[in-house]
Amino acid sequence: VPDGKDFMIYTTRKNTMFTRACFSDKVHHSASRCISWSTPMGLSFEHTNLFLGRASEKRLVELWGPRLAKCPRGWYMLSDRGFFDTARFYPNMNHQKTPKFLSGRDQFMTDEISADRRICKLRYTCEVAFSRVTKTKGLRDVISNDFFPLLDSMNDW
């Protein structure tokens, strides 16, 4: 179960290139982004390093692809919509189950709702497990510049 997380960080306006590279459309703020893969039981088994917030989740999955060979062949990845169409980056071509898209319609069909409910119910463990990471004092709210050298280590822990 992959899940992306953006940790909001302070940036100064002195270096506009750095500020633009940090801007995350996900949280509308400067951020560091990582992706964590966990089992449906909530055990984390892989995560990316922290990248500046401008890097897309799809691009990070592509970059991390060779390390994802540890995902057993034939296992499904329960992903949210941000990871749609990233199965090609998994060396074992793991199929992904993502919630449906409206695609210009006003509402979902009944069978789509029940299928999405099962997927979202299983994804809940991942969301809960990853929410614990943000309870670490240094990783919640907006992270001060003092923590920046330790940020990757805090994410690893």
PDB file of C-alpha atoms in Angstrom, residues 5-155:
ATOM      1  CA  LYS A   5       3.156  12.430   2.549  1.00  0.00           C
ATOM      2  CA  ASP A   6       4.221  16.050   2.327  1.00  0.00           C
ATOM      3  CA  PHE A   7       5.915  17.563   5.360  1.00  0.00           C
ATOM      4  CA  MET A   8       5.502  21.338   5.337  1.00  0.00           C
ATOM      5  CA  ILE A   9       8.788  23.238   5.740  1.00  0.00           C
ATOM      6  CA  TYR A  10       9.807  26.861   6.134  1.00  0.00           C
ATOM      7  CA  THR A  11      11.586  28.444   3.185  1.00  0.00           C
ATOM      8  CA  THR A  12      13.003  31.921   2.841  1.00  0.00           C
ATOM      9  CA  ARG A  13      12.259  34.158  -0.099  1.00  0.00           C
ATOM     10  CA  LYS A  14      15.969  34.752  -0.709  1.00  0.00           C
ATOM     11  CA  ASN A  15      16.358  31.794  -3.063  1.00  0.00           C
ATOM     12  CA  THR A  16      13.304  31.733  -5.318  1.00  0.00           C
ATOM     13  CA  MET A  17      14.481  28.667  -7.271  1.00  0.00           C
ATOM     14  CA  PHE A  18      14.646  26.631  -4.054  1.00  0.00           C
ATOM     15  CA  THR A  19      11.274  28.012  -2.932  1.00  0.00           C
ATOM     16  CA  ARG A  20       9.667  27.020  -6.268  1.00  0.00           C
ATOM     17  CA  ALA A  21      11.235  23.540  -6.097  1.00  0.00           C
ATOM     18  CA  CYS A  22       9.795  23.088  -2.591  1.00  0.00           C
ATOM     19  CA  PHE A  23       6.247  24.178  -3.417  1.00  0.00           C
ATOM     20  CA  SER A  24       3.754  21.341  -3.120  1.00  0.00           C
ATOM     21  CA  ASP A  25       0.401  21.478  -4.900  1.00  0.00           C
ATOM     22  CA  LYS A  26      -0.817  18.853  -2.446  1.00  0.00           C
ATOM     23  CA  VAL A  27      -0.522  21.069   0.676  1.00  0.00           C
ATOM     24  CA  HIS A  28      -0.189  24.479  -1.071  1.00  0.00           C
ATOM     25  CA  HIS A  29       2.964  25.211   0.895  1.00  0.00           C
ATOM     26  CA  SER A  30       6.705  24.537   0.740  1.00  0.00           C
ATOM     27  CA  ALA A  31       7.214  20.881   1.593  1.00  0.00           C
ATOM     28  CA  SER A  32       9.387  17.788   1.551  1.00  0.00           C
ATOM     29  CA  ARG A  33       7.733  14.723   0.015  1.00  0.00           C
ATOM     30  CA  CYS A  34       8.195  11.017   0.599  1.00  0.00           C
ATOM     31  CA  ILE A  35       6.321   7.858  -0.274  1.00  0.00           C
ATOM     32  CA  SER A  36       5.929   4.990   2.150  1.00  0.00           C
ATOM     33  CA  TRP A  37       4.917   1.438   1.264  1.00  0.00           C
ATOM     34  CA  SER A  38       3.314  -0.604   4.001  1.00  0.00           C
ATOM     35  CA  THR A  39       1.568  -3.930   4.367  1.00  0.00           C
ATOM     36  CA  PRO A  40      -2.202  -4.005   4.918  1.00  0.00           C
ATOM     37  CA  MET A  41      -1.381  -4.682   8.598  1.00  0.00           C
ATOM     38  CA  GLY A  42       0.381  -1.317   8.829  1.00  0.00           C
ATOM     39  CA  LEU A  43       4.012  -2.503   8.829  1.00  0.00           C
ATOM     40  CA  SER A  44       6.246  -0.224   6.786  1.00  0.00           C
ATOM     41  CA  PHE A  45       8.585  -2.099   4.461  1.00  0.00           C
ATOM     42  CA  GLU A  46       9.938   0.636   2.165  1.00  0.00           C
ATOM     43  CA  HIS A  47       9.980   4.402   1.878  1.00  0.00           C
ATOM     44  CA  THR A  48      11.706   6.947  -0.295  1.00  0.00           C
ATOM     45  CA  ASN A  49      14.101   9.539   0.968  1.00  0.00           C
ATOM     46  CA  LEU A  50      12.670  13.018   1.300  1.00  0.00           C
ATOM     47  CA  PHE A  51      12.494  15.044  -1.902  1.00  0.00           C
ATOM     48  CA  LEU A  52      11.463  18.636  -2.481  1.00  0.00           C
ATOM     49  CA  GLY A  53       7.701  19.006  -2.804  1.00  0.00           C
ATOM     50  CA  ARG A  54       7.644  19.735  -6.548  1.00  0.00           C
ATOM     51  CA  ALA A  55       8.553  16.116  -7.425  1.00  0.00           C
ATOM     52  CA  SER A  56       5.382  14.222  -8.300  1.00  0.00           C
ATOM     53  CA  GLU A  57       4.372  11.009  -6.560  1.00  0.00           C
ATOM     54  CA  LYS A  58       4.399   9.190  -9.908  1.00  0.00           C
ATOM     55  CA  ARG A  59       7.939  10.376 -10.585  1.00  0.00           C
ATOM     56  CA  LEU A  60       9.095   9.170  -7.157  1.00  0.00           C
ATOM     57  CA  VAL A  61       7.589   5.726  -7.774  1.00  0.00           C
ATOM     58  CA  GLU A  62       9.419   5.626 -11.118  1.00  0.00           C
ATOM     59  CA  LEU A  63      12.674   6.649  -9.433  1.00  0.00           C
ATOM     60  CA  TRP A  64      12.222   4.079  -6.655  1.00  0.00           C
ATOM     61  CA  GLY A  65      11.114   1.331  -9.079  1.00  0.00           C
ATOM     62  CA  PRO A  66      14.193  -0.958  -8.854  1.00  0.00           C
ATOM     63  CA  ARG A  67      13.816  -1.161  -5.061  1.00  0.00           C
ATOM     64  CA  LEU A  68      10.213  -2.268  -5.437  1.00  0.00           C
ATOM     65  CA  ALA A  69      11.257  -5.701  -6.712  1.00  0.00           C
ATOM     66  CA  LYS A  70      10.701  -6.828  -3.117  1.00  0.00           C
ATOM     67  CA  CYS A  71       6.936  -6.582  -3.719  1.00  0.00           C
ATOM     68  CA  PRO A  72       5.980 -10.228  -4.405  1.00  0.00           C
ATOM     69  CA  ARG A  73       4.823 -11.050  -7.927  1.00  0.00           C
ATOM     70  CA  GLY A  74       1.042 -11.255  -8.177  1.00  0.00           C
ATOM     71  CA  TRP A  75       0.350  -9.068  -5.136  1.00  0.00           C
ATOM     72  CA  TYR A  76      -1.936  -6.084  -5.621  1.00  0.00           C
ATOM     73  CA  MET A  77      -1.008  -2.541  -4.618  1.00  0.00           C
ATOM     74  CA  LEU A  78      -3.869  -0.660  -2.950  1.00  0.00           C
ATOM     75  CA  SER A  79      -3.225   2.880  -4.135  1.00  0.00           C
ATOM     76  CA  ASP A  80      -5.008   6.182  -4.054  1.00  0.00           C
ATOM     77  CA  ARG A  81      -5.750   8.182  -7.180  1.00  0.00           C
ATOM     78  CA  GLY A  82      -2.372   9.949  -7.095  1.00  0.00           C
ATOM     79  CA  PHE A  83      -0.655   6.642  -7.916  1.00  0.00           C
ATOM     80  CA  PHE A  84      -2.941   5.734 -10.815  1.00  0.00           C
ATOM     81  CA  ASP A  85      -1.024   4.255 -13.761  1.00  0.00           C
ATOM     82  CA  THR A  86       2.248   3.577 -11.898  1.00  0.00           C
ATOM     83  CA  ALA A  87       2.096  -0.244 -12.117  1.00  0.00           C
ATOM     84  CA  ARG A  88       4.580  -0.157 -15.005  1.00  0.00           C
ATOM     85  CA  PHE A  89       7.281   1.083 -12.635  1.00  0.00           C
ATOM     86  CA  TYR A  90       7.093  -2.037 -10.434  1.00  0.00           C
ATOM     87  CA  PRO A  91       9.625  -4.649 -11.634  1.00  0.00           C
ATOM     88  CA  ASN A  92       7.110  -7.443 -10.945  1.00  0.00           C
ATOM     89  CA  MET A  93       4.319  -5.508 -12.705  1.00  0.00           C
ATOM     90  CA  ASN A  94       2.143  -5.524  -9.580  1.00  0.00           C
ATOM     91  CA  HIS A  95      -1.441  -4.642 -10.462  1.00  0.00           C
ATOM     92  CA  GLN A  96      -2.913  -1.636  -8.697  1.00  0.00           C
ATOM     93  CA  LYS A  97      -6.344  -1.204  -7.217  1.00  0.00           C
ATOM     94  CA  THR A  98      -7.328   2.448  -7.082  1.00  0.00           C
ATOM     95  CA  PRO A  99     -10.673   4.134  -6.444  1.00  0.00           C
ATOM     96  CA  LYS A 100     -12.648   5.001  -9.575  1.00  0.00           C
ATOM     97  CA  PHE A 101     -12.646   8.428 -11.226  1.00  0.00           C
ATOM     98  CA  LEU A 102     -15.760  10.446 -11.999  1.00  0.00           C
ATOM     99  CA  SER A 103     -14.413  11.219 -15.499  1.00  0.00           C
ATOM    100  CA  GLY A 104     -16.865  14.054 -16.153  1.00  0.00           C
ATOM    101  CA  ARG A 105     -19.916  12.298 -14.693  1.00  0.00           C
ATOM    102  CA  ASP A 106     -22.063  13.764 -11.932  1.00  0.00           C
ATOM    103  CA  GLN A 107     -21.963  10.699  -9.666  1.00  0.00           C
ATOM    104  CA  PHE A 108     -20.576   7.184  -9.312  1.00  0.00           C
ATOM    105  CA  MET A 109     -22.496   4.044 -10.236  1.00  0.00           C
ATOM    106  CA  THR A 110     -23.670   1.755  -7.392  1.00  0.00           C
ATOM    107  CA  ASP A 111     -21.205  -1.043  -8.236  1.00  0.00           C
ATOM    108  CA  GLU A 112     -18.322   1.471  -8.349  1.00  0.00           C
ATOM    109  CA  ILE A 113     -19.232   2.723  -4.877  1.00  0.00           C
ATOM    110  CA  SER A 114     -19.189  -0.777  -3.358  1.00  0.00           C
ATOM    111  CA  ALA A 115     -15.882  -1.655  -5.084  1.00  0.00           C
ATOM    112  CA  ASP A 116     -14.303   1.622  -3.915  1.00  0.00           C
ATOM    113  CA  ARG A 117     -15.578   1.045  -0.375  1.00  0.00           C
ATOM    114  CA  ARG A 118     -13.645  -2.247  -0.154  1.00  0.00           C
ATOM    115  CA  ILE A 119     -10.464  -0.628  -1.511  1.00  0.00           C
ATOM    116  CA  CYS A 120     -10.725   2.379   0.829  1.00  0.00           C
ATOM    117  CA  LYS A 121     -11.455   0.128   3.808  1.00  0.00           C
ATOM    118  CA  LEU A 122      -8.252  -1.822   3.171  1.00  0.00           C
ATOM    119  CA  ARG A 123      -6.253   1.379   2.604  1.00  0.00           C
ATOM    120  CA  TYR A 124      -7.329   2.714   5.992  1.00  0.00           C
ATOM    121  CA  THR A 125      -4.577   0.764   7.815  1.00  0.00           C
ATOM    122  CA  CYS A 126      -1.941   2.479   5.695  1.00  0.00           C
ATOM    123  CA  GLU A 127      -3.384   5.906   6.443  1.00  0.00           C
ATOM    124  CA  VAL A 128      -3.439   5.176  10.180  1.00  0.00           C
ATOM    125  CA  ALA A 129       0.110   3.794  10.195  1.00  0.00           C
ATOM    126  CA  PHE A 130       1.463   6.777   8.316  1.00  0.00           C
ATOM    127  CA  SER A 131      -0.421   9.268  10.474  1.00  0.00           C
ATOM    128  CA  ARG A 132       1.734   8.074  13.387  1.00  0.00           C
ATOM    129  CA  VAL A 133       4.797   9.435  11.583  1.00  0.00           C
ATOM    130  CA  THR A 134       3.370  12.938  11.664  1.00  0.00           C
ATOM    131  CA  LYS A 135       2.828  12.739  15.424  1.00  0.00           C
ATOM    132  CA  THR A 136       6.608  12.968  15.877  1.00  0.00           C
ATOM    133  CA  LYS A 137       7.218  16.476  17.227  1.00  0.00           C
ATOM    134  CA  GLY A 138       9.733  17.395  14.526  1.00  0.00           C
ATOM    135  CA  LEU A 139       7.483  16.263  11.663  1.00  0.00           C
ATOM    136  CA  ARG A 140       4.145  17.838  12.511  1.00  0.00           C
ATOM    137  CA  ASP A 141       2.872  21.288  11.563  1.00  0.00           C
ATOM    138  CA  VAL A 142       5.455  23.364   9.664  1.00  0.00           C
ATOM    139  CA  ILE A 143       8.970  22.039  10.217  1.00  0.00           C
ATOM    140  CA  SER A 144      11.477  24.659  11.275  1.00  0.00           C
ATOM    141  CA  ASN A 145      14.828  25.095   9.544  1.00  0.00           C
ATOM    142  CA  ASP A 146      16.567  23.784  12.697  1.00  0.00           C
ATOM    143  CA  PHE A 147      15.215  20.300  11.974  1.00  0.00           C
ATOM    144  CA  PHE A 148      16.155  20.295   8.280  1.00  0.00           C
ATOM    145  CA  PRO A 149      19.486  18.403   8.737  1.00  0.00           C
ATOM    146  CA  LEU A 150      17.648  15.734  10.760  1.00  0.00           C
ATOM    147  CA  LEU A 151      14.556  15.499   8.575  1.00  0.00           C
ATOM    148  CA  ASP A 152      15.570  12.391   6.615  1.00  0.00           C
ATOM    149  CA  SER A 153      16.609  10.589   9.815  1.00  0.00           C
ATOM    150  CA  MET A 154      13.300  11.451  11.496  1.00  0.00           C
ATOM    151  CA  ASN A 155      11.469  10.084   8.454  1.00  0.00           C
TER     152      ASN A 155
END
